[in-house]
């Protein structure tokens, strides 16, 4: 009996000695581009060199209605993200700053060496007066190599009031990461007036999307910070946007573009955008104008090859869309 017990102990010892430490991470909790849910105090690994930890949710003042629409408030979530030799600790807000760019090293800000961290949602969604315990929280995020198309607004102007369905496609890969009204279900069977009013609530369809970085950076303009408002006003008008669409752009983007003395601006025209994000509408528009700007901070003024602005005739059922990659 003692002999067999000794053999059994020896086998168990060898097995445990040969196995990895059972407390060590597996380094394969998710892959880049996945939508991932993480809890407070949890660390999830894409690899040994790339991992995400949710440190805390110190603020949650959100209030949601019975249709799960946020009425007010915000949630603040704090993370630590490690990308090779660069470890970043930061906080994001569900109603404003969702994103962080994290290079592989603190010595470089080269985009190709970076990953994008994007916080999608903080769950659950509290109703008025509801308190959520820290153990019940989870945060959805995406970590990926690519670009976020920020705040595209889609404006719809049918010739008469009608019902439409709108969807997006990603032929090169990608996904919607945030939207208002919620995509895709609230973009289906919507009522739109000739003035562009959607379901008597919205003036446009808003979304942001993670997509491959396939945008052109050969032609554009370099504009000083103090000239941005005038430039975008004139440039958007030259492309064919109306005053309301231009005002929406200026109101949102000008306050955000304040970190650099100069900005390089690379326009992406309708055909460029269609290659990356398709816009599908149940009733075929008579005219479509899509324009994204890739905006990059640059240290000094320089001259770029100037793009040719394509002609656009706003006729019949018109659809317009602007957005930014920044």
mmCIF file of C-alpha atoms in Angstrom:
data_model
loop_
_atom_site.group_PDB
_atom_site.id
_atom_site.type_symbol
_atom_site.label_atom_id
_atom_site.label_comp_id
_atom_site.label_asym_id
_atom_site.label_seq_id
_atom_site.Cartn_x
_atom_site.Cartn_y
_atom_site.Cartn_z
ATOM 1 C CA UNK A 1 0.000 0.000 0.000
ATOM 2 C CA UNK A 2 2.783 2.412 0.922
ATOM 3 C CA UNK A 3 4.544 1.658 -2.350
ATOM 4 C CA UNK A 4 1.465 2.537 -4.441
ATOM 5 C CA UNK A 5 0.870 5.665 -2.370
ATOM 6 C CA UNK A 6 4.439 6.784 -3.013
ATOM 7 C CA UNK A 7 4.020 6.189 -6.765
ATOM 8 C CA UNK A 8 0.758 8.160 -6.795
ATOM 9 C CA UNK A 9 2.374 11.073 -4.942
ATOM 10 C CA UNK A 10 5.310 11.025 -7.344
ATOM 11 C CA UNK A 11 2.967 11.183 -10.374
ATOM 12 C CA UNK A 12 0.978 14.059 -8.863
ATOM 13 C CA UNK A 13 4.196 15.932 -8.059
ATOM 14 C CA UNK A 14 5.513 15.526 -11.598
ATOM 15 C CA UNK A 15 2.220 16.612 -13.097
ATOM 16 C CA UNK A 16 2.057 19.768 -10.988
ATOM 17 C CA UNK A 17 5.715 20.545 -11.607
ATOM 18 C CA UNK A 18 5.345 20.235 -15.369
ATOM 19 C CA UNK A 19 2.163 22.330 -15.564
ATOM 20 C CA UNK A 20 2.159 26.108 -15.701
ATOM 21 C CA UNK A 21 1.476 27.926 -12.489
ATOM 22 C CA UNK A 22 -2.335 27.593 -12.135
ATOM 23 C CA UNK A 23 -2.523 31.152 -10.832
ATOM 24 C CA UNK A 24 -0.765 32.634 -13.879
ATOM 25 C CA UNK A 25 -2.837 34.203 -16.704
ATOM 26 C CA UNK A 26 -3.445 32.365 -19.960
ATOM 27 C CA UNK A 27 -2.770 35.511 -22.032
ATOM 28 C CA UNK A 28 -5.666 34.786 -24.404
ATOM 29 C CA UNK A 29 -8.753 36.294 -22.765
ATOM 30 C CA UNK A 30 -9.655 38.270 -25.917
ATOM 31 C CA UNK A 31 -8.382 39.241 -29.339
ATOM 32 C CA UNK A 32 -7.985 42.719 -30.798
ATOM 33 C CA UNK A 33 -11.262 43.945 -32.259
ATOM 34 C CA UNK A 34 -13.468 41.920 -29.900
ATOM 35 C CA UNK A 35 -16.167 43.578 -27.817
ATOM 36 C CA UNK A 36 -15.126 42.626 -24.282
ATOM 37 C CA UNK A 37 -16.857 42.914 -20.893
ATOM 38 C CA UNK A 38 -14.689 43.463 -17.820
ATOM 39 C CA UNK A 39 -15.489 43.795 -14.102
ATOM 40 C CA UNK A 40 -13.931 46.046 -11.467
ATOM 41 C CA UNK A 41 -10.570 44.653 -10.358
ATOM 42 C CA UNK A 42 -10.376 42.211 -13.271
ATOM 43 C CA UNK A 43 -7.394 42.027 -15.642
ATOM 44 C CA UNK A 44 -7.900 40.604 -19.137
ATOM 45 C CA UNK A 45 -5.048 39.666 -21.457
ATOM 46 C CA UNK A 46 -4.773 39.861 -25.241
ATOM 47 C CA UNK A 47 -1.199 38.626 -24.850
ATOM 48 C CA UNK A 48 1.501 38.736 -22.202
ATOM 49 C CA UNK A 49 2.428 42.244 -23.404
ATOM 50 C CA UNK A 50 -1.097 43.656 -23.919
ATOM 51 C CA UNK A 51 -3.670 43.686 -21.137
ATOM 52 C CA UNK A 52 -6.526 45.747 -19.682
ATOM 53 C CA UNK A 53 -7.554 46.219 -16.040
ATOM 54 C CA UNK A 54 -10.704 47.983 -14.835
ATOM 55 C CA UNK A 55 -9.572 49.806 -11.688
ATOM 56 C CA UNK A 56 -12.748 51.558 -10.550
ATOM 57 C CA UNK A 57 -15.986 53.285 -11.443
ATOM 58 C CA UNK A 58 -15.788 56.295 -9.117
ATOM 59 C CA UNK A 59 -18.721 58.211 -10.609
ATOM 60 C CA UNK A 60 -22.116 57.051 -11.834
ATOM 61 C CA UNK A 61 -24.882 59.650 -11.979
ATOM 62 C CA UNK A 62 -26.702 58.143 -14.973
ATOM 63 C CA UNK A 63 -30.481 57.823 -15.139
ATOM 64 C CA UNK A 64 -32.162 55.644 -17.776
ATOM 65 C CA UNK A 65 -35.851 55.448 -18.687
ATOM 66 C CA UNK A 66 -37.975 52.347 -19.182
ATOM 67 C CA UNK A 67 -36.852 52.180 -22.839
ATOM 68 C CA UNK A 68 -33.202 52.038 -21.724
ATOM 69 C CA UNK A 69 -32.484 55.553 -23.018
ATOM 70 C CA UNK A 70 -30.093 57.685 -20.966
ATOM 71 C CA UNK A 71 -31.918 60.737 -19.643
ATOM 72 C CA UNK A 72 -29.126 62.394 -17.714
ATOM 73 C CA UNK A 73 -25.827 61.967 -15.919
ATOM 74 C CA UNK A 74 -22.555 60.256 -16.703
ATOM 75 C CA UNK A 75 -20.388 57.349 -15.606
ATOM 76 C CA UNK A 76 -16.629 57.576 -15.097
ATOM 77 C CA UNK A 77 -14.566 54.409 -15.480
ATOM 78 C CA UNK A 78 -10.839 54.206 -14.717
ATOM 79 C CA UNK A 79 -8.528 51.716 -16.437
ATOM 80 C CA UNK A 80 -4.940 50.615 -16.669
ATOM 81 C CA UNK A 81 -3.909 49.411 -20.138
ATOM 82 C CA UNK A 82 -0.511 47.907 -20.912
ATOM 83 C CA UNK A 83 0.747 47.951 -24.511
ATOM 84 C CA UNK A 84 4.229 46.369 -24.517
ATOM 85 C CA UNK A 85 6.551 48.836 -22.714
ATOM 86 C CA UNK A 86 3.897 51.532 -22.254
ATOM 87 C CA UNK A 87 1.490 51.310 -19.312
ATOM 88 C CA UNK A 88 -1.275 53.938 -19.171
ATOM 89 C CA UNK A 89 -3.732 54.680 -16.355
ATOM 90 C CA UNK A 90 -6.645 56.919 -17.323
ATOM 91 C CA UNK A 91 -10.355 57.566 -16.889
ATOM 92 C CA UNK A 92 -13.083 57.815 -19.544
ATOM 93 C CA UNK A 93 -16.631 59.184 -19.451
ATOM 94 C CA UNK A 94 -19.654 57.564 -21.035
ATOM 95 C CA UNK A 95 -21.098 60.881 -22.232
ATOM 96 C CA UNK A 96 -17.955 62.564 -23.599
ATOM 97 C CA UNK A 97 -14.435 61.095 -23.787
ATOM 98 C CA UNK A 98 -14.684 57.427 -24.795
ATOM 99 C CA UNK A 99 -11.289 56.769 -26.333
ATOM 100 C CA UNK A 100 -7.551 56.553 -25.628
ATOM 101 C CA UNK A 101 -4.648 56.016 -28.045
ATOM 102 C CA UNK A 102 -1.864 53.937 -26.481
ATOM 103 C CA UNK A 103 1.484 53.570 -28.328
ATOM 104 C CA UNK A 104 3.766 50.617 -27.653
ATOM 105 C CA UNK A 105 6.377 52.898 -26.110
ATOM 106 C CA UNK A 106 6.388 56.194 -24.263
ATOM 107 C CA UNK A 107 9.167 57.282 -26.632
ATOM 108 C CA UNK A 108 6.954 57.280 -29.729
ATOM 109 C CA UNK A 109 3.522 58.379 -30.800
ATOM 110 C CA UNK A 110 3.619 56.544 -34.131
ATOM 111 C CA UNK A 111 0.044 55.537 -34.982
ATOM 112 C CA UNK A 112 1.038 52.175 -36.445
ATOM 113 C CA UNK A 113 2.601 51.198 -33.114
ATOM 114 C CA UNK A 114 -0.508 52.113 -31.137
ATOM 115 C CA UNK A 115 -3.717 50.446 -30.090
ATOM 116 C CA UNK A 116 -7.009 52.244 -29.682
ATOM 117 C CA UNK A 117 -8.926 51.697 -26.449
ATOM 118 C CA UNK A 118 -12.614 52.525 -26.782
ATOM 119 C CA UNK A 119 -15.130 52.312 -23.937
ATOM 120 C CA UNK A 120 -18.530 51.365 -25.332
ATOM 121 C CA UNK A 121 -20.820 51.116 -22.320
ATOM 122 C CA UNK A 122 -21.058 50.839 -18.549
ATOM 123 C CA UNK A 123 -23.640 48.309 -17.422
ATOM 124 C CA UNK A 124 -26.140 47.858 -15.897
ATOM 125 C CA UNK A 125 -28.154 50.984 -16.698
ATOM 126 C CA UNK A 126 -29.645 52.427 -13.489
ATOM 127 C CA UNK A 127 -33.197 53.726 -13.283
ATOM 128 C CA UNK A 128 -34.017 56.782 -11.157
ATOM 129 C CA UNK A 129 -33.064 56.157 -7.529
ATOM 130 C CA UNK A 130 -31.377 52.819 -8.249
ATOM 131 C CA UNK A 131 -27.981 52.091 -6.688
ATOM 132 C CA UNK A 132 -25.611 49.613 -8.306
ATOM 133 C CA UNK A 133 -23.075 47.717 -6.196
ATOM 134 C CA UNK A 134 -19.502 47.732 -7.459
ATOM 135 C CA UNK A 135 -19.477 43.940 -7.855
ATOM 136 C CA UNK A 136 -22.394 44.159 -10.302
ATOM 137 C CA UNK A 137 -20.746 46.567 -12.760
ATOM 138 C CA UNK A 138 -19.211 45.554 -16.047
ATOM 139 C CA UNK A 139 -17.729 47.774 -18.741
ATOM 140 C CA UNK A 140 -17.744 46.931 -22.429
ATOM 141 C CA UNK A 141 -14.678 47.974 -24.402
ATOM 142 C CA UNK A 142 -12.854 47.387 -27.689
ATOM 143 C CA UNK A 143 -9.073 47.325 -28.050
ATOM 144 C CA UNK A 144 -7.987 47.403 -31.659
ATOM 145 C CA UNK A 145 -5.485 48.546 -34.240
ATOM 146 C CA UNK A 146 -7.267 50.940 -36.560
ATOM 147 C CA UNK A 147 -9.198 54.178 -36.549
ATOM 148 C CA UNK A 148 -12.340 55.511 -34.927
ATOM 149 C CA UNK A 149 -14.601 57.500 -37.220
ATOM 150 C CA UNK A 150 -15.935 60.062 -34.781
ATOM 151 C CA UNK A 151 -19.362 61.599 -34.732
ATOM 152 C CA UNK A 152 -20.571 61.074 -38.276
ATOM 153 C CA UNK A 153 -23.933 62.789 -38.613
ATOM 154 C CA UNK A 154 -26.301 61.473 -41.296
ATOM 155 C CA UNK A 155 -28.888 63.996 -42.480
ATOM 156 C CA UNK A 156 -31.943 62.786 -44.426
ATOM 157 C CA UNK A 157 -34.149 65.079 -46.538
ATOM 158 C CA UNK A 158 -36.905 63.178 -48.380
ATOM 159 C CA UNK A 159 -39.140 65.176 -50.700
ATOM 160 C CA UNK A 160 -42.151 64.240 -48.612
ATOM 161 C CA UNK A 161 -42.657 62.656 -45.216
ATOM 162 C CA UNK A 162 -41.950 58.943 -45.403
ATOM 163 C CA UNK A 163 -40.786 55.896 -43.497
ATOM 164 C CA UNK A 164 -37.239 54.671 -44.059
ATOM 165 C CA UNK A 165 -34.757 52.129 -42.792
ATOM 166 C CA UNK A 166 -31.038 52.907 -42.662
ATOM 167 C CA UNK A 167 -28.125 50.528 -42.127
ATOM 168 C CA UNK A 168 -24.330 50.554 -42.359
ATOM 169 C CA UNK A 169 -21.967 47.993 -43.851
ATOM 170 C CA UNK A 170 -18.269 47.385 -43.226
ATOM 171 C CA UNK A 171 -16.768 45.639 -46.278
ATOM 172 C CA UNK A 172 -13.208 45.917 -44.867
ATOM 173 C CA UNK A 173 -14.248 44.998 -41.332
ATOM 174 C CA UNK A 174 -15.421 47.219 -38.500
ATOM 175 C CA UNK A 175 -18.394 47.896 -36.276
ATOM 176 C CA UNK A 176 -20.566 50.619 -34.788
ATOM 177 C CA UNK A 177 -19.313 51.406 -31.285
ATOM 178 C CA UNK A 178 -21.807 54.086 -30.235
ATOM 179 C CA UNK A 179 -24.929 55.597 -31.769
ATOM 180 C CA UNK A 180 -27.940 57.797 -31.147
ATOM 181 C CA UNK A 181 -30.649 56.679 -31.665
ATOM 182 C CA UNK A 182 -29.401 53.159 -30.857
ATOM 183 C CA UNK A 183 -28.165 51.257 -33.909
ATOM 184 C CA UNK A 184 -29.415 49.093 -35.533
ATOM 185 C CA UNK A 185 -32.964 48.672 -34.235
ATOM 186 C CA UNK A 186 -33.832 52.369 -33.812
ATOM 187 C CA UNK A 187 -32.635 53.079 -37.382
ATOM 188 C CA UNK A 188 -35.333 50.843 -38.815
ATOM 189 C CA UNK A 189 -38.758 52.065 -39.952
ATOM 190 C CA UNK A 190 -38.103 55.679 -38.955
ATOM 191 C CA UNK A 191 -40.362 58.573 -39.935
ATOM 192 C CA UNK A 192 -38.513 61.404 -41.674
ATOM 193 C CA UNK A 193 -39.865 64.806 -42.739
ATOM 194 C CA UNK A 194 -38.632 66.945 -45.666
ATOM 195 C CA UNK A 195 -36.954 69.208 -43.081
ATOM 196 C CA UNK A 196 -34.878 66.257 -41.890
ATOM 197 C CA UNK A 197 -36.685 65.624 -38.598
ATOM 198 C CA UNK A 198 -36.468 61.954 -37.577
ATOM 199 C CA UNK A 199 -39.236 60.394 -35.483
ATOM 200 C CA UNK A 200 -40.053 63.911 -34.282
ATOM 201 C CA UNK A 201 -36.982 63.667 -32.025
ATOM 202 C CA UNK A 202 -33.687 63.702 -33.932
ATOM 203 C CA UNK A 203 -32.156 66.022 -36.523
ATOM 204 C CA UNK A 204 -29.695 63.393 -37.741
ATOM 205 C CA UNK A 205 -28.520 59.831 -37.180
ATOM 206 C CA UNK A 206 -25.327 59.800 -35.115
ATOM 207 C CA UNK A 207 -22.817 56.973 -34.841
ATOM 208 C CA UNK A 208 -19.144 56.264 -34.297
ATOM 209 C CA UNK A 209 -17.371 53.244 -35.779
ATOM 210 C CA UNK A 210 -14.121 51.328 -35.472
ATOM 211 C CA UNK A 211 -12.712 50.634 -38.947
ATOM 212 C CA UNK A 212 -9.387 49.793 -40.615
ATOM 213 C CA UNK A 213 -7.176 52.806 -41.207
ATOM 214 C CA UNK A 214 -7.470 52.969 -45.010
ATOM 215 C CA UNK A 215 -7.841 56.735 -45.350
ATOM 216 C CA UNK A 216 -5.831 58.837 -47.794
ATOM 217 C CA UNK A 217 -3.216 61.219 -46.402
ATOM 218 C CA UNK A 218 -1.725 62.467 -49.668
ATOM 219 C CA UNK A 219 -3.910 65.502 -50.389
ATOM 220 C CA UNK A 220 -5.267 68.117 -48.042
ATOM 221 C CA UNK A 221 -4.584 71.375 -46.267
ATOM 222 C CA UNK A 222 -2.588 72.557 -43.242
ATOM 223 C CA UNK A 223 -4.551 75.139 -41.260
ATOM 224 C CA UNK A 224 -3.619 77.158 -38.187
ATOM 225 C CA UNK A 225 -5.738 76.747 -35.074
ATOM 226 C CA UNK A 226 -7.100 80.301 -35.231
ATOM 227 C CA UNK A 227 -8.210 79.811 -38.854
ATOM 228 C CA UNK A 228 -10.010 76.489 -38.367
ATOM 229 C CA UNK A 229 -13.516 77.886 -37.937
ATOM 230 C CA UNK A 230 -13.337 79.997 -41.077
ATOM 231 C CA UNK A 231 -11.698 77.194 -43.053
ATOM 232 C CA UNK A 232 -14.278 74.554 -42.159
ATOM 233 C CA UNK A 233 -17.154 76.957 -42.752
ATOM 234 C CA UNK A 234 -15.942 77.742 -46.267
ATOM 235 C CA UNK A 235 -14.778 74.208 -47.063
ATOM 236 C CA UNK A 236 -17.975 72.479 -45.969
ATOM 237 C CA UNK A 237 -19.991 75.013 -47.960
ATOM 238 C CA UNK A 238 -17.829 74.369 -51.035
ATOM 239 C CA UNK A 239 -18.543 70.652 -50.750
ATOM 240 C CA UNK A 240 -22.289 71.330 -50.599
ATOM 241 C CA UNK A 241 -23.323 71.255 -46.945
ATOM 242 C CA UNK A 242 -26.040 73.665 -45.820
ATOM 243 C CA UNK A 243 -25.807 76.178 -42.985
ATOM 244 C CA UNK A 244 -27.431 73.935 -40.367
ATOM 245 C CA UNK A 245 -25.056 71.049 -41.121
ATOM 246 C CA UNK A 246 -22.059 73.397 -41.048
ATOM 247 C CA UNK A 247 -23.144 74.940 -37.739
ATOM 248 C CA UNK A 248 -23.481 71.457 -36.202
ATOM 249 C CA UNK A 249 -19.931 70.628 -37.320
ATOM 250 C CA UNK A 250 -18.422 73.855 -36.010
ATOM 251 C CA UNK A 251 -20.285 73.676 -32.704
ATOM 252 C CA UNK A 252 -18.962 70.184 -31.976
ATOM 253 C CA UNK A 253 -15.455 70.144 -33.444
ATOM 254 C CA UNK A 254 -13.954 73.619 -33.059
ATOM 255 C CA UNK A 255 -13.869 73.458 -29.226
ATOM 256 C CA UNK A 256 -12.076 70.089 -29.441
ATOM 257 C CA UNK A 257 -9.328 71.233 -31.815
ATOM 258 C CA UNK A 258 -7.233 73.316 -29.452
ATOM 259 C CA UNK A 259 -4.131 71.233 -28.653
ATOM 260 C CA UNK A 260 -1.979 72.145 -31.651
ATOM 261 C CA UNK A 261 -0.893 75.291 -33.466
ATOM 262 C CA UNK A 262 -1.446 73.642 -36.859
ATOM 263 C CA UNK A 263 -3.627 70.837 -38.181
ATOM 264 C CA UNK A 264 -3.273 68.772 -41.345
ATOM 265 C CA UNK A 265 -6.705 68.055 -42.814
ATOM 266 C CA UNK A 266 -7.173 65.248 -45.336
ATOM 267 C CA UNK A 267 -10.653 64.980 -46.923
ATOM 268 C CA UNK A 268 -12.206 61.580 -47.639
ATOM 269 C CA UNK A 269 -14.838 61.814 -50.358
ATOM 270 C CA UNK A 270 -17.962 59.742 -50.931
ATOM 271 C CA UNK A 271 -16.225 57.038 -52.980
ATOM 272 C CA UNK A 272 -13.427 56.727 -50.367
ATOM 273 C CA UNK A 273 -15.951 56.342 -47.550
ATOM 274 C CA UNK A 274 -18.090 53.838 -49.476
ATOM 275 C CA UNK A 275 -15.053 51.548 -49.675
ATOM 276 C CA UNK A 276 -14.906 51.422 -45.873
ATOM 277 C CA UNK A 277 -18.445 52.135 -44.627
ATOM 278 C CA UNK A 278 -21.445 51.615 -46.877
ATOM 279 C CA UNK A 279 -24.619 53.608 -46.268
ATOM 280 C CA UNK A 280 -27.749 51.634 -47.111
ATOM 281 C CA UNK A 281 -31.158 53.338 -47.256
ATOM 282 C CA UNK A 282 -34.419 51.550 -48.059
ATOM 283 C CA UNK A 283 -35.522 54.402 -50.358
ATOM 284 C CA UNK A 284 -32.842 55.299 -52.911
ATOM 285 C CA UNK A 285 -31.678 58.932 -52.533
ATOM 286 C CA UNK A 286 -31.407 61.213 -55.556
ATOM 287 C CA UNK A 287 -28.202 62.821 -54.239
ATOM 288 C CA UNK A 288 -25.684 61.730 -51.609
ATOM 289 C CA UNK A 289 -22.837 63.754 -50.114
ATOM 290 C CA UNK A 290 -20.443 62.044 -47.707
ATOM 291 C CA UNK A 291 -17.318 63.733 -46.342
ATOM 292 C CA UNK A 292 -14.937 62.666 -43.592
ATOM 293 C CA UNK A 293 -11.881 64.643 -42.524
ATOM 294 C CA UNK A 294 -8.748 62.940 -41.223
ATOM 295 C CA UNK A 295 -7.309 65.559 -38.872
ATOM 296 C CA UNK A 296 -3.756 65.344 -37.570
ATOM 297 C CA UNK A 297 -1.830 67.677 -35.286
ATOM 298 C CA UNK A 298 1.348 68.943 -36.973
ATOM 299 C CA UNK A 299 4.149 71.145 -35.593
ATOM 300 C CA UNK A 300 4.386 73.678 -38.417
ATOM 301 C CA UNK A 301 2.740 75.032 -41.529
ATOM 302 C CA UNK A 302 3.433 73.281 -44.800
ATOM 303 C CA UNK A 303 1.876 72.975 -48.240
ATOM 304 C CA UNK A 304 0.116 69.766 -49.256
ATOM 305 C CA UNK A 305 -1.135 68.785 -52.722
ATOM 306 C CA UNK A 306 -4.602 70.305 -52.800
ATOM 307 C CA UNK A 307 -7.558 67.975 -53.423
ATOM 308 C CA UNK A 308 -10.182 68.621 -56.082
ATOM 309 C CA UNK A 309 -13.590 69.213 -54.508
ATOM 310 C CA UNK A 310 -16.160 67.126 -56.437
ATOM 311 C CA UNK A 311 -19.361 68.750 -57.660
ATOM 312 C CA UNK A 312 -22.520 68.056 -55.699
ATOM 313 C CA UNK A 313 -26.071 68.957 -56.726
ATOM 314 C CA UNK A 314 -28.525 68.788 -53.844
ATOM 315 C CA UNK A 315 -31.594 67.536 -55.686
ATOM 316 C CA UNK A 316 -34.629 65.457 -54.823
ATOM 317 C CA UNK A 317 -34.242 63.147 -51.846
ATOM 318 C CA UNK A 318 -30.891 64.349 -50.512
ATOM 319 C CA UNK A 319 -28.659 62.632 -47.956
ATOM 320 C CA UNK A 320 -25.563 64.232 -46.434
ATOM 321 C CA UNK A 321 -23.025 62.997 -43.906
ATOM 322 C CA UNK A 322 -19.929 64.441 -42.276
ATOM 323 C CA UNK A 323 -17.481 62.884 -39.817
ATOM 324 C CA UNK A 324 -13.914 63.082 -38.521
ATOM 325 C CA UNK A 325 -11.004 60.716 -37.904
ATOM 326 C CA UNK A 326 -8.857 62.437 -35.250
#
